[in-house]
PDB file of C-alpha atoms in Angstrom:
ATOM      1  CA  MET A   1      97.704 123.074  84.334  1.00 96.00           C
ATOM      2  CA  ARG A   2      97.043 123.514  88.030  1.00 98.00           C
ATOM      3  CA  ILE A   3      96.697 120.220  89.867  1.00 99.00           C
ATOM      4  CA  PRO A   4      93.208 120.799  91.381  1.00 98.00           C
ATOM      5  CA  GLU A   5      91.806 121.129  87.856  1.00 98.00           C
ATOM      6  CA  LEU A   6      92.790 117.515  87.177  1.00 98.00           C
ATOM      7  CA  PHE A   7      90.223 116.325  89.714  1.00 98.00           C
ATOM      8  CA  LYS A   8      87.215 118.208  88.353  1.00 96.00           C
ATOM      9  CA  GLU A   9      85.958 115.309  86.218  1.00 94.00           C
ATOM     10  CA  GLY A  10      85.531 113.157  89.314  1.00 94.00           C
ATOM     11  CA  LYS A  11      87.700 110.310  88.014  1.00 95.00           C
ATOM     12  CA  THR A  12      90.520 108.769  90.013  1.00 98.00           C
ATOM     13  CA  VAL A  13      93.755 110.560  89.116  1.00 98.00           C
ATOM     14  CA  LEU A  14      97.037 108.664  88.749  1.00 99.00           C
ATOM     15  CA  SER A  15     100.232 110.628  89.351  1.00 99.00           C
ATOM     16  CA  PHE A  16     103.905 109.785  89.826  1.00 99.00           C
ATOM     17  CA  GLU A  17     106.754 110.973  92.028  1.00 98.00           C
ATOM     18  CA  ILE A  18     110.367 110.961  90.852  1.00 98.00           C
ATOM     19  CA  PHE A  19     113.585 112.287  92.379  1.00 94.00           C
ATOM     20  CA  PRO A  20     116.571 114.063  90.789  1.00 93.00           C
ATOM     21  CA  PRO A  21     119.719 112.016  90.166  1.00 90.00           C
ATOM     22  CA  LYS A  22     122.545 112.245  92.657  1.00 83.00           C
ATOM     23  CA  LYS A  23     125.092 114.974  92.022  1.00 79.00           C
ATOM     24  CA  THR A  24     127.561 112.318  90.908  1.00 76.00           C
ATOM     25  CA  SER A  25     125.135 110.988  88.280  1.00 80.00           C
ATOM     26  CA  SER A  26     124.299 112.408  84.880  1.00 83.00           C
ATOM     27  CA  ILE A  27     120.966 114.184  84.592  1.00 86.00           C
ATOM     28  CA  ASP A  28     120.407 112.149  81.430  1.00 88.00           C
ATOM     29  CA  THR A  29     119.511 109.187  83.641  1.00 92.00           C
ATOM     30  CA  ILE A  30     116.297 110.864  84.783  1.00 94.00           C
ATOM     31  CA  TYR A  31     115.404 111.826  81.226  1.00 94.00           C
ATOM     32  CA  ASN A  32     115.693 108.191  80.194  1.00 95.00           C
ATOM     33  CA  THR A  33     113.324 107.364  83.047  1.00 97.00           C
ATOM     34  CA  LEU A  34     110.911 110.087  81.957  1.00 98.00           C
ATOM     35  CA  ASP A  35     110.900 108.755  78.399  1.00 98.00           C
ATOM     36  CA  GLU A  36     109.361 105.567  79.768  1.00 98.00           C
ATOM     37  CA  LEU A  37     107.125 107.097  82.441  1.00 98.00           C
ATOM     38  CA  SER A  38     105.593 109.586  80.013  1.00 98.00           C
ATOM     39  CA  ASP A  39     104.244 106.684  77.924  1.00 98.00           C
ATOM     40  CA  LEU A  40     102.050 105.750  80.901  1.00 98.00           C
ATOM     41  CA  ASN A  41     100.158 109.071  80.711  1.00 97.00           C
ATOM     42  CA  PRO A  42     100.190 110.157  84.367  1.00 99.00           C
ATOM     43  CA  ALA A  43      98.037 113.167  85.188  1.00 99.00           C
ATOM     44  CA  PHE A  44     101.084 114.869  86.692  1.00 99.00           C
ATOM     45  CA  ILE A  45     104.594 114.099  87.904  1.00 99.00           C
ATOM     46  CA  SER A  46     106.067 115.589  91.066  1.00 99.00           C
ATOM     47  CA  VAL A  47     109.811 116.074  91.475  1.00 98.00           C
ATOM     48  CA  THR A  48     111.377 115.856  94.915  1.00 95.00           C
ATOM     49  CA  TYR A  49     113.884 118.354  96.251  1.00 86.00           C
ATOM     50  CA  GLY A  50     116.857 115.990  96.062  1.00 63.00           C
ATOM     51  CA  ALA A  51     119.417 115.144  98.706  1.00 49.00           C
ATOM     52  CA  GLY A  52     119.830 117.696 101.473  1.00 46.00           C
ATOM     53  CA  GLY A  53     116.468 119.319 100.901  1.00 47.00           C
ATOM     54  CA  ASN A  54     117.784 122.359  99.034  1.00 50.00           C
ATOM     55  CA  THR A  55     115.705 122.937  95.940  1.00 47.00           C
ATOM     56  CA  ALA A  56     117.944 125.781  94.772  1.00 46.00           C
ATOM     57  CA  ASP A  57     120.946 123.458  94.538  1.00 55.00           C
ATOM     58  CA  SER A  58     119.088 120.478  93.095  1.00 67.00           C
ATOM     59  CA  LYS A  59     117.826 119.920  89.579  1.00 90.00           C
ATOM     60  CA  THR A  60     114.184 119.950  90.676  1.00 94.00           C
ATOM     61  CA  CYS A  61     113.184 123.053  88.747  1.00 94.00           C
ATOM     62  CA  GLN A  62     115.023 121.980  85.600  1.00 94.00           C
ATOM     63  CA  ILE A  63     113.417 118.529  85.591  1.00 96.00           C
ATOM     64  CA  ALA A  64     109.936 119.874  86.364  1.00 97.00           C
ATOM     65  CA  SER A  65     110.297 122.257  83.434  1.00 97.00           C
ATOM     66  CA  VAL A  66     111.308 119.460  81.050  1.00 97.00           C
ATOM     67  CA  ILE A  67     108.319 117.370  82.153  1.00 98.00           C
ATOM     68  CA  GLN A  68     106.009 120.176  81.063  1.00 98.00           C
ATOM     69  CA  ASP A  69     107.835 121.425  77.980  1.00 98.00           C
ATOM     70  CA  LYS A  70     109.087 118.173  76.433  1.00 97.00           C
ATOM     71  CA  TYR A  71     106.476 115.666  77.577  1.00 98.00           C
ATOM     72  CA  ASN A  72     103.473 117.988  77.914  1.00 98.00           C
ATOM     73  CA  ILE A  73     102.687 116.587  81.360  1.00 99.00           C
ATOM     74  CA  THR A  74     101.760 118.759  84.334  1.00 99.00           C
ATOM     75  CA  SER A  75     104.551 118.887  86.905  1.00 99.00           C
ATOM     76  CA  ALA A  76     104.928 119.865  90.543  1.00 99.00           C
ATOM     77  CA  ALA A  77     108.147 120.899  92.281  1.00 98.00           C
ATOM     78  CA  HIS A  78     108.720 119.912  95.892  1.00 97.00           C
ATOM     79  CA  LEU A  79     109.906 122.752  98.108  1.00 96.00           C
ATOM     80  CA  THR A  80     111.138 122.462 101.688  1.00 94.00           C
ATOM     81  CA  CYS A  81     111.664 125.295 104.143  1.00 93.00           C
ATOM     82  CA  VAL A  82     113.441 123.992 107.248  1.00 90.00           C
ATOM     83  CA  ASN A  83     116.849 125.012 105.877  1.00 87.00           C
ATOM     84  CA  CYS A  84     115.670 128.097 103.983  1.00 92.00           C
ATOM     85  CA  THR A  85     115.317 131.775 104.775  1.00 94.00           C
ATOM     86  CA  LYS A  86     112.584 133.857 103.193  1.00 96.00           C
ATOM     87  CA  ASN A  87     115.176 135.202 100.769  1.00 96.00           C
ATOM     88  CA  ASP A  88     116.056 131.636  99.768  1.00 93.00           C
ATOM     89  CA  ILE A  89     112.394 130.899  99.100  1.00 95.00           C
ATOM     90  CA  ASP A  90     112.056 134.103  97.066  1.00 96.00           C
ATOM     91  CA  VAL A  91     114.908 132.973  94.807  1.00 95.00           C
ATOM     92  CA  ILE A  92     113.379 129.532  94.286  1.00 95.00           C
ATOM     93  CA  LEU A  93     109.909 130.940  93.605  1.00 96.00           C
ATOM     94  CA  GLY A  94     111.477 133.217  91.012  1.00 96.00           C
ATOM     95  CA  GLN A  95     113.145 130.248  89.326  1.00 95.00           C
ATOM     96  CA  LEU A  96     109.904 128.274  89.261  1.00 96.00           C
ATOM     97  CA  LYS A  97     107.944 131.214  87.880  1.00 96.00           C
ATOM     98  CA  GLU A  98     110.543 131.776  85.169  1.00 96.00           C
ATOM     99  CA  LYS A  99     110.247 128.131  84.096  1.00 96.00           C
ATOM    100  CA  GLY A 100     106.457 128.256  84.072  1.00 97.00           C
ATOM    101  CA  ILE A 101     106.006 125.819  86.954  1.00 98.00           C
ATOM    102  CA  GLN A 102     102.535 126.372  88.426  1.00 98.00           C
ATOM    103  CA  ASN A 103     102.452 123.688  91.121  1.00 99.00           C
ATOM    104  CA  ILE A 104     104.468 123.371  94.326  1.00 98.00           C
ATOM    105  CA  LEU A 105     104.373 120.708  97.029  1.00 98.00           C
ATOM    106  CA  ALA A 106     105.157 122.678 100.188  1.00 98.00           C
ATOM    107  CA  LEU A 107     106.973 120.707 102.875  1.00 96.00           C
ATOM    108  CA  ARG A 108     108.791 121.504 106.075  1.00 92.00           C
ATOM    109  CA  GLY A 109     111.476 118.956 105.251  1.00 88.00           C
ATOM    110  CA  ASP A 110     113.427 116.606 107.472  1.00 80.00           C
ATOM    111  CA  ILE A 111     115.537 118.143 110.196  1.00 74.00           C
ATOM    112  CA  ASN A 112     119.206 117.275 109.731  1.00 74.00           C
ATOM    113  CA  PRO A 113     121.084 117.289 113.060  1.00 72.00           C
ATOM    114  CA  ASP A 114     124.250 118.270 111.197  1.00 77.00           C
ATOM    115  CA  ILE A 115     122.653 121.356 109.646  1.00 76.00           C
ATOM    116  CA  PRO A 116     121.339 124.104 111.959  1.00 76.00           C
ATOM    117  CA  PRO A 117     117.783 124.908 110.828  1.00 73.00           C
ATOM    118  CA  LYS A 118     116.846 128.406 109.772  1.00 80.00           C
ATOM    119  CA  HIS A 119     114.051 130.011 111.764  1.00 83.00           C
ATOM    120  CA  ASP A 120     111.987 131.831 109.141  1.00 93.00           C
ATOM    121  CA  PHE A 121     109.649 128.843 108.766  1.00 95.00           C
ATOM    122  CA  LYS A 122     108.743 126.419 111.533  1.00 90.00           C
ATOM    123  CA  TYR A 123     105.844 124.606 109.870  1.00 93.00           C
ATOM    124  CA  ALA A 124     104.839 123.706 106.326  1.00 96.00           C
ATOM    125  CA  SER A 125     101.667 125.756 106.810  1.00 97.00           C
ATOM    126  CA  GLU A 126     103.836 128.869 107.159  1.00 97.00           C
ATOM    127  CA  LEU A 127     105.499 128.045 103.848  1.00 98.00           C
ATOM    128  CA  VAL A 128     102.078 127.592 102.228  1.00 98.00           C
ATOM    129  CA  THR A 129     101.032 131.031 103.444  1.00 98.00           C
ATOM    130  CA  TYR A 130     104.257 132.610 102.193  1.00 98.00           C
ATOM    131  CA  ILE A 131     103.980 131.028  98.738  1.00 98.00           C
ATOM    132  CA  LYS A 132     100.363 132.149  98.346  1.00 98.00           C
ATOM    133  CA  GLU A 133     101.347 135.698  99.340  1.00 97.00           C
ATOM    134  CA  HIS A 134     104.368 135.875  97.043  1.00 95.00           C
ATOM    135  CA  GLY A 135     103.391 134.060  93.884  1.00 92.00           C
ATOM    136  CA  ASP A 136     100.585 132.730  91.729  1.00 96.00           C
ATOM    137  CA  PHE A 137     101.039 129.031  92.434  1.00 98.00           C
ATOM    138  CA  SER A 138      98.812 126.088  93.218  1.00 99.00           C
ATOM    139  CA  VAL A 139     100.145 124.675  96.475  1.00 99.00           C
ATOM    140  CA  SER A 140      99.879 121.043  97.514  1.00 99.00           C
ATOM    141  CA  GLY A 141     100.551 119.684 100.972  1.00 98.00           C
ATOM    142  CA  ALA A 142     101.519 116.380 102.535  1.00 98.00           C
ATOM    143  CA  CYS A 143      99.285 114.404 104.866  1.00 97.00           C
ATOM    144  CA  TYR A 144      99.886 111.405 107.076  1.00 95.00           C
ATOM    145  CA  PRO A 145      97.255 108.624 107.319  1.00 96.00           C
ATOM    146  CA  GLU A 146      98.830 107.259 110.496  1.00 94.00           C
ATOM    147  CA  GLY A 147      99.756 110.679 111.858  1.00 89.00           C
ATOM    148  CA  HIS A 148     103.041 112.544 111.599  1.00 84.00           C
ATOM    149  CA  MET A 149     105.780 110.968 113.695  1.00 77.00           C
ATOM    150  CA  GLU A 150     106.196 114.201 115.668  1.00 80.00           C
ATOM    151  CA  THR A 151     102.531 114.665 116.629  1.00 79.00           C
ATOM    152  CA  GLU A 152     100.937 113.169 119.724  1.00 78.00           C
ATOM    153  CA  SER A 153      97.751 111.942 118.051  1.00 89.00           C
ATOM    154  CA  ILE A 154      95.999 111.693 114.714  1.00 91.00           C
ATOM    155  CA  ILE A 155      93.525 114.321 115.939  1.00 92.00           C
ATOM    156  CA  ASP A 156      96.344 116.818 116.511  1.00 93.00           C
ATOM    157  CA  ASP A 157      97.686 115.962 113.083  1.00 94.00           C
ATOM    158  CA  ILE A 158      94.296 116.631 111.476  1.00 96.00           C
ATOM    159  CA  LYS A 159      94.161 120.016 113.238  1.00 96.00           C
ATOM    160  CA  HIS A 160      97.562 120.930 111.794  1.00 95.00           C
ATOM    161  CA  LEU A 161      96.430 119.732 108.375  1.00 98.00           C
ATOM    162  CA  LYS A 162      93.342 121.945 108.545  1.00 98.00           C
ATOM    163  CA  ILE A 163      95.597 124.925 109.262  1.00 98.00           C
ATOM    164  CA  LYS A 164      97.653 124.033 106.185  1.00 98.00           C
ATOM    165  CA  VAL A 165      94.555 123.819 103.979  1.00 99.00           C
ATOM    166  CA  ASP A 166      93.136 127.052 105.390  1.00 99.00           C
ATOM    167  CA  ALA A 167      96.484 128.682 104.556  1.00 98.00           C
ATOM    168  CA  GLY A 168      95.929 127.834 100.895  1.00 98.00           C
ATOM    169  CA  ALA A 169      96.872 124.208 100.200  1.00 99.00           C
ATOM    170  CA  ASP A 170      94.391 123.105  97.535  1.00 98.00           C
ATOM    171  CA  HIS A 171      95.473 119.468  97.120  1.00 99.00           C
ATOM    172  CA  LEU A 172      96.997 116.859  99.423  1.00 99.00           C
ATOM    173  CA  MET A 173      99.225 113.829  98.847  1.00 99.00           C
ATOM    174  CA  SER A 174      99.494 111.207 101.559  1.00 98.00           C
ATOM    175  CA  GLN A 175     102.550 109.585 103.019  1.00 95.00           C
ATOM    176  CA  LEU A 176     102.927 105.919 102.105  1.00 95.00           C
ATOM    177  CA  PHE A 177     100.895 103.302 103.978  1.00 96.00           C
ATOM    178  CA  PHE A 178     100.418  99.550 103.672  1.00 96.00           C
ATOM    179  CA  ASP A 179      97.035  99.130 105.372  1.00 97.00           C
ATOM    180  CA  ASN A 180      94.187 100.863 103.547  1.00 98.00           C
ATOM    181  CA  SER A 181      92.065 100.985 106.691  1.00 98.00           C
ATOM    182  CA  HIS A 182      94.431 103.628 108.079  1.00 97.00           C
ATOM    183  CA  PHE A 183      93.823 105.785 105.011  1.00 98.00           C
ATOM    184  CA  TYR A 184      90.042 105.388 105.188  1.00 99.00           C
ATOM    185  CA  ASP A 185      89.992 106.297 108.901  1.00 98.00           C
ATOM    186  CA  PHE A 186      92.177 109.323 108.224  1.00 97.00           C
ATOM    187  CA  LEU A 187      90.044 110.397 105.262  1.00 98.00           C
ATOM    188  CA  GLU A 188      86.853 110.252 107.327  1.00 98.00           C
ATOM    189  CA  LYS A 189      88.395 112.398 110.072  1.00 98.00           C
ATOM    190  CA  ALA A 190      89.753 114.877 107.527  1.00 98.00           C
ATOM    191  CA  ARG A 191      86.362 115.335 105.873  1.00 98.00           C
ATOM    192  CA  ILE A 192      84.640 115.741 109.249  1.00 98.00           C
ATOM    193  CA  ALA A 193      87.202 118.450 110.064  1.00 98.00           C
ATOM    194  CA  GLY A 194      86.127 120.350 106.949  1.00 98.00           C
ATOM    195  CA  ILE A 195      89.086 119.457 104.747  1.00 99.00           C
ATOM    196  CA  ASP A 196      87.433 119.257 101.345  1.00 98.00           C
ATOM    197  CA  VAL A 197      90.366 119.441  98.905  1.00 99.00           C
ATOM    198  CA  PRO A 198      91.366 116.415  96.774  1.00 99.00           C
ATOM    199  CA  ILE A 199      93.399 113.892  98.766  1.00 99.00           C
ATOM    200  CA  GLU A 200      95.609 111.423  96.909  1.00 99.00           C
ATOM    201  CA  ALA A 201      96.673 108.129  98.442  1.00 99.00           C
ATOM    202  CA  GLY A 202     100.442 107.683  98.362  1.00 98.00           C
ATOM    203  CA  ILE A 203     101.444 104.151  97.357  1.00 98.00           C
ATOM    204  CA  MET A 204     104.981 102.813  97.370  1.00 96.00           C
ATOM    205  CA  PRO A 205     105.539  99.379  95.831  1.00 96.00           C
ATOM    206  CA  VAL A 206     108.144  97.628  97.951  1.00 92.00           C
ATOM    207  CA  ILE A 207     110.562  95.692  95.766  1.00 91.00           C
ATOM    208  CA  ASN A 208     113.440  94.961  98.146  1.00 88.00           C
ATOM    209  CA  LYS A 209     113.980  94.454 101.871  1.00 82.00           C
ATOM    210  CA  ASN A 210     116.354  97.387 102.366  1.00 84.00           C
ATOM    211  CA  GLN A 211     113.784  99.733 100.874  1.00 83.00           C
ATOM    212  CA  ILE A 212     111.059  98.830 103.354  1.00 78.00           C
ATOM    213  CA  GLU A 213     113.388  99.023 106.356  1.00 76.00           C
ATOM    214  CA  ARG A 214     114.552 102.480 105.276  1.00 79.00           C
ATOM    215  CA  MET A 215     111.075 103.794 104.525  1.00 76.00           C
ATOM    216  CA  VAL A 216     109.501 102.543 107.746  1.00 76.00           C
ATOM    217  CA  SER A 217     112.269 104.087 109.835  1.00 74.00           C
ATOM    218  CA  MET A 218     111.775 107.409 108.050  1.00 77.00           C
ATOM    219  CA  CYS A 219     107.979 107.677 108.090  1.00 79.00           C
ATOM    220  CA  GLY A 220     106.795 105.237 110.753  1.00 78.00           C
ATOM    221  CA  ALA A 221     104.289 103.363 108.590  1.00 88.00           C
ATOM    222  CA  SER A 222     102.938 100.253 110.296  1.00 91.00           C
ATOM    223  CA  LEU A 223     103.222  96.860 108.625  1.00 92.00           C
ATOM    224  CA  PRO A 224     100.126  94.617 108.550  1.00 94.00           C
ATOM    225  CA  VAL A 225     100.557  90.886 109.133  1.00 96.00           C
ATOM    226  CA  LYS A 226      99.811  90.120 105.472  1.00 95.00           C
ATOM    227  CA  PHE A 227     102.643  92.391 104.376  1.00 94.00           C
ATOM    228  CA  THR A 228     105.108  91.063 106.939  1.00 92.00           C
ATOM    229  CA  LYS A 229     104.433  87.458 105.919  1.00 95.00           C
ATOM    230  CA  MET A 230     105.051  88.385 102.295  1.00 94.00           C
ATOM    231  CA  MET A 231     108.385  89.981 103.163  1.00 91.00           C
ATOM    232  CA  GLN A 232     109.472  87.005 105.245  1.00 92.00           C
ATOM    233  CA  LYS A 233     108.498  84.440 102.625  1.00 95.00           C
ATOM    234  CA  TYR A 234     110.353  86.083  99.748  1.00 95.00           C
ATOM    235  CA  GLU A 235     113.170  88.010 101.443  1.00 90.00           C
ATOM    236  CA  HIS A 236     115.831  85.681  99.991  1.00 93.00           C
ATOM    237  CA  ASN A 237     114.350  85.660  96.486  1.00 95.00           C
ATOM    238  CA  PRO A 238     114.737  89.167  95.003  1.00 94.00           C
ATOM    239  CA  GLU A 239     112.673  88.536  91.871  1.00 96.00           C
ATOM    240  CA  ALA A 240     109.822  86.941  93.812  1.00 97.00           C
ATOM    241  CA  LEU A 241     109.884  89.764  96.382  1.00 96.00           C
ATOM    242  CA  ARG A 242     109.720  92.341  93.595  1.00 96.00           C
ATOM    243  CA  ASP A 243     106.734  90.624  92.004  1.00 97.00           C
ATOM    244  CA  ALA A 244     105.005  90.155  95.362  1.00 97.00           C
ATOM    245  CA  GLY A 245     105.579  93.816  96.225  1.00 96.00           C
ATOM    246  CA  ILE A 246     104.086  94.928  92.927  1.00 98.00           C
ATOM    247  CA  ALA A 247     101.095  92.627  93.442  1.00 98.00           C
ATOM    248  CA  TYR A 248     100.569  93.989  96.963  1.00 98.00           C
ATOM    249  CA  ALA A 249     100.585  97.575  95.681  1.00 98.00           C
ATOM    250  CA  ILE A 250      98.124  96.686  92.914  1.00 99.00           C
ATOM    251  CA  ASP A 251      95.770  95.094  95.466  1.00 99.00           C
ATOM    252  CA  GLN A 252      95.932  98.268  97.555  1.00 99.00           C
ATOM    253  CA  ILE A 253      95.212 100.467  94.550  1.00 99.00           C
ATOM    254  CA  VAL A 254      92.289  98.373  93.278  1.00 99.00           C
ATOM    255  CA  ASP A 255      90.684  98.579  96.721  1.00 99.00           C
ATOM    256  CA  LEU A 256      91.278 102.337  96.940  1.00 99.00           C
ATOM    257  CA  ILE A 257      89.817 102.996  93.489  1.00 99.00           C
ATOM    258  CA  SER A 258      86.816 100.787  94.296  1.00 98.00           C
ATOM    259  CA  ASN A 259      86.201 102.945  97.357  1.00 98.00           C
ATOM    260  CA  GLY A 260      86.266 106.183  95.378  1.00 98.00           C
ATOM    261  CA  VAL A 261      89.667 107.617  96.289  1.00 99.00           C
ATOM    262  CA  ASP A 262      90.422 110.975  94.638  1.00 99.00           C
ATOM    263  CA  GLY A 263      93.768 109.865  93.298  1.00 99.00           C
ATOM    264  CA  ILE A 264      96.736 107.525  93.510  1.00 99.00           C
ATOM    265  CA  HIS A 265     100.184 109.096  93.889  1.00 99.00           C
ATOM    266  CA  LEU A 266     102.702 106.409  92.990  1.00 99.00           C
ATOM    267  CA  TYR A 267     106.162 106.687  94.518  1.00 97.00           C
ATOM    268  CA  THR A 268     108.015 105.286  91.504  1.00 97.00           C
ATOM    269  CA  MET A 269     111.527 105.366  93.008  1.00 94.00           C
ATOM    270  CA  ASN A 270     112.577 106.209  89.422  1.00 96.00           C
ATOM    271  CA  ASN A 271     111.746 102.635  88.413  1.00 97.00           C
ATOM    272  CA  PRO A 272     109.776 102.685  85.147  1.00 98.00           C
ATOM    273  CA  TYR A 273     109.483  98.881  85.047  1.00 98.00           C
ATOM    274  CA  VAL A 274     107.530  98.817  88.306  1.00 98.00           C
ATOM    275  CA  ALA A 275     105.471 101.869  87.354  1.00 99.00           C
ATOM    276  CA  ARG A 276     104.534 100.270  84.039  1.00 99.00           C
ATOM    277  CA  ARG A 277     103.435  96.980  85.560  1.00 98.00           C
ATOM    278  CA  ILE A 278     101.220  98.771  88.050  1.00 99.00           C
ATOM    279  CA  SER A 279      99.834 101.324  85.593  1.00 98.00           C
ATOM    280  CA  GLU A 280      98.941  98.709  83.003  1.00 98.00           C
ATOM    281  CA  SER A 281      97.233  96.568  85.647  1.00 98.00           C
ATOM    282  CA  ILE A 282      94.908  99.365  86.776  1.00 98.00           C
ATOM    283  CA  SER A 283      94.455 101.396  83.579  1.00 97.00           C
ATOM    284  CA  SER A 284      90.967 100.035  82.884  1.00 97.00           C
ATOM    285  CA  LEU A 285      89.831 101.077  86.377  1.00 97.00           C
ATOM    286  CA  LEU A 286      90.641 104.764  85.995  1.00 94.00           C
TER     287      LEU A 286
END
């Protein structure tokens, strides 16, 4: 099923993100995770591109195929372009088509200073255009409630997002955030700009201190006082911090659902325990 079809009933959609195991790990580890996640009945599961951003070398396509064929759950494969030529993208699109994958999350990808970028694609919007011209896929895009770290203002970011949607992105997933007011402000600006596709709120439950430090440095999400106090109070008690992080994410999600958000995209970090606790807490609200 194509992802936009999941939003036609007007109910809040719950979806998950997972990532492929490291090359040194057995792929069976992710299948064990999927056994548990599938019991939670997500509307779809997206699979990241793995370390290095090269979908062709990762197990993204294989895992996305298993999600659909074994678990009968819609899947989406992440695809980045910063280190890809058009020929590289053609190969990956062929693999996805062969496996029956209908949904792609088109991303520029992070620039690695140790890897010279290719120059066929400069922006994710160019990848969206290329995919729509060279395959029959539903294409999702990323959006940034607090603005992309490389843009000068949220207004500029909204303009770039509109270009991406006009290029063919028919569904958006947001970067993580910890203050819902940022998402609501972004959503209002996006709708005013004429962006009318479903927009899912990306929620990451923070369950350890290293995780939050890494994520904030990567995406630039701001930390509200309430969140910071929680981290400080429980930073030396791992179990309490995990439970507090789950509770914080649930509070965010309840507020978002109450305000009519299109969907919740849960960054599971391949942790079925956390995903289950959150899913079971909000199941009656969906």
